[in-house]
Amino acid sequence: MIFRWLDERLELKKFKDKFLAKTFPTHPTFLLGELALFSFVTLVLTGIFLGLLYEPSTKMVSLFGSMVPAAYASVVKIDLLPMGMIIRRIHHWSAMIMIASILTHLARVYFTSAYRKPREINWLVGLGLFGTSLGASFTGYLLPYSQFSVTATSIAYYVSKSVPWIGGGLSRLLFSGEFPSDGTVPRFFFLHVMLVPAVLVGLIALHLLILVKQKHTEPSANRIRKESHGGKKLIGIPVWPEQVVISLSFYFFLLFVVSLMATYVPLNPIEVYGPPAPGTPVMRPDWYFLPIYGFLKLVPGNLSLSIAGGKITPETIGGVIFPAVLFLLLAVIPFLDRVKEPLNYVENPLHRPVMTSIGIGGGVFLGMTAISGYLDVFRIEPGTMMLYTVLVPLVAWGICYTLLRLYNRRRE
Ligand code: HEM
């Protein structure tokens, strides 16, 4: 009844026939992109709850007899509400799961060559999503305005200041003046709840539109099935109702797991960290910023040079050049590893020794830079760790390449 009423006005049936009847190929790894999408949905829902109660201000207010910044006090009060702390933890856990699923989704696309023609543009849009998601996490760090928030954000402040030529203006724009100052929290609040989510929504929509237009790659087993049946159509299940039911079940399962984690595993306990205080305690960022944090520790403190009036400091090398080079290397992959015919089936990573071994070596390199974030704990000299950071990935690459070449020689 309602459907017919709406259909007469909005021609829903046309939409159903055009989009909901589309086929989606099935493979468990194709759920990784959805995992990122669903984590984003949870972030938005829990973020609305937090945003209604949070106070983006550093004016000093009284909390249990002590004077603390209003932002910090408002988050402590959220934690004291029934379900408040759990919802805040679900928000933080979902951010971690979103970044983890983006990374594994990126790895899936890389190792199966799904970035190849015609999907180069979607690979670049995906990289934009990755960078923006990191931006969302980073701007969220500061909001509780705890000792941890201020220490972590001040590292980023000095990094942004170190960008040659434009560092001063850039840091003033991002941090609304010097950091810490009264302007930074409202600026980050705007970035975190308005600008960054809006960019994410736009990029996700573009990513999925391109995906619908280009069609998803299929598991390689479908090639044999098609050849034996002489069929040409994509093999999979229709979006409505099968894929929607699978996706919804998957989402509810994810919610269950995240709620369980939020109940039993504490995250960002701001009551333990306390409000900002003089002195800078050693605090490590969440795991996904560890490679940058670790690389910063590896760069010799006296390494600096001047080019055309711009100064390159250790912060520039570790915090700006290093991530920029990583993103650039990822961006050029589809343009170096090219094919003439459009790719319809995912490739088997075992059949691609060069790309797979480079991927494994690159992953180990990032792991080593992340471990470098713990130099003080392991008591390793930066110079020695730098050597390991170069050698271990090279060994991993060499072993992987040799084994895959042997495997493929036997197969041929
Ligand atoms: C917020 C982040 C992201 C979301 C929500 C997202 C979502 C999705 C979804 C739902 C799919 C279809 C299912 C699948 O193949 O897993 C997909 C496919 C794809 N994504 Fe993403 N993605 C994100 C980030 C990325 C990143 C970081 C990259 C790579 C740099 C990327 C590149 C691609 C490509 C090339 C495809 C097509 C794969 C194929 O046809 O086999 N995406 N994405």
XYZ file of N, CA and C in Angstrom, residues 24-39 97-98 100-102 104-106 108-109 211 216-217 219 237 242-251 253-254:
129
model
N 25.862 -8.757 -7.113
C 27.091 -8.497 -6.362
C 27.830 -9.827 -6.209
N 29.084 -9.933 -6.711
C 29.795 -11.215 -6.598
C 30.100 -11.557 -5.138
N 30.119 -12.841 -4.824
C 30.329 -13.205 -3.417
C 31.750 -13.705 -3.180
N 32.343 -13.166 -2.147
C 33.634 -13.629 -1.638
C 33.790 -12.971 -0.270
N 34.242 -13.731 0.752
C 34.306 -13.133 2.093
C 35.132 -11.840 2.130
N 36.212 -11.752 1.320
C 37.053 -10.548 1.401
C 36.353 -9.323 0.823
N 35.263 -9.527 0.071
C 34.530 -8.373 -0.465
C 33.718 -7.682 0.635
N 33.702 -8.297 1.839
C 32.974 -7.659 2.940
C 33.839 -6.611 3.662
N 35.142 -6.559 3.320
C 36.029 -5.623 4.040
C 35.633 -4.172 3.794
N 35.293 -3.858 2.529
C 34.849 -2.495 2.217
C 33.579 -2.167 2.990
N 32.697 -3.173 3.102
C 31.448 -2.943 3.849
C 31.728 -2.723 5.326
N 32.729 -3.426 5.834
C 33.092 -3.271 7.244
C 33.495 -1.815 7.513
N 34.262 -1.235 6.587
C 34.660 0.171 6.731
C 33.421 1.064 6.682
N 32.529 0.756 5.751
C 31.304 1.557 5.582
C 30.433 1.496 6.841
N 30.256 0.294 7.371
C 29.392 0.125 8.547
C 30.007 0.771 9.780
N 31.328 0.718 9.884
C 31.968 1.365 11.040
C 31.728 2.867 10.954
N 38.339 0.212 14.182
C 37.928 -0.860 13.259
C 37.827 -0.307 11.841
N 37.366 0.942 11.724
C 37.244 1.524 10.380
C 38.627 1.624 9.728
N 41.324 -0.079 10.512
C 41.866 -1.429 10.293
C 41.218 -2.054 9.061
N 39.894 -1.847 8.901
C 39.240 -2.465 7.747
C 39.626 -1.745 6.450
N 39.866 -0.430 6.522
C 40.329 0.283 5.319
C 41.686 -0.286 4.895
N 42.967 -3.279 5.546
C 42.886 -4.646 5.019
C 42.167 -4.653 3.660
N 41.197 -3.740 3.497
C 40.504 -3.601 2.212
C 41.503 -3.141 1.142
N 42.331 -2.161 1.511
C 43.366 -1.666 0.583
C 44.317 -2.821 0.214
N 43.647 -5.992 0.302
C 42.911 -6.949 -0.555
C 42.914 -6.468 -2.000
N 42.615 -5.186 -2.188
C 42.577 -4.633 -3.547
C 43.974 -4.706 -4.171
N 31.950 2.184 -8.339
C 31.901 0.724 -8.203
C 30.696 0.149 -8.962
N 31.896 -4.800 -9.937
C 32.906 -5.354 -9.039
C 33.705 -6.424 -9.783
N 34.987 -6.602 -9.403
C 35.736 -7.745 -9.959
C 35.110 -9.024 -9.397
N 35.472 -13.255 -8.236
C 36.474 -14.257 -7.845
C 36.913 -15.028 -9.089
N 25.002 -12.626 -6.290
C 23.639 -12.593 -5.754
C 23.079 -11.184 -5.939
N 18.908 -10.575 -1.216
C 19.973 -11.385 -0.617
C 21.117 -10.563 -0.010
N 21.725 -9.670 -0.851
C 22.903 -8.943 -0.358
C 22.525 -8.039 0.814
N 21.335 -7.412 0.738
C 20.906 -6.522 1.821
C 20.767 -7.319 3.126
N 20.199 -8.520 3.041
C 20.019 -9.350 4.249
C 21.387 -9.740 4.821
N 22.306 -10.146 3.926
C 23.660 -10.520 4.398
C 24.323 -9.305 5.056
N 24.223 -8.149 4.385
C 24.889 -6.954 4.907
C 24.299 -6.536 6.250
N 22.961 -6.582 6.355
C 22.343 -6.180 7.621
C 22.756 -7.121 8.750
N 22.767 -8.432 8.458
C 23.167 -9.402 9.488
C 24.612 -9.109 9.907
N 25.432 -8.809 8.909
C 26.834 -8.516 9.166
C 26.951 -7.269 10.060
N 26.119 -6.256 9.765
C 26.162 -5.022 10.554
C 25.770 -5.279 12.005
N 25.982 -8.064 13.612
C 27.037 -8.848 14.253
C 28.186 -7.916 14.660
N 28.517 -6.984 13.755
C 29.593 -6.017 14.056
C 29.230 -5.198 15.303
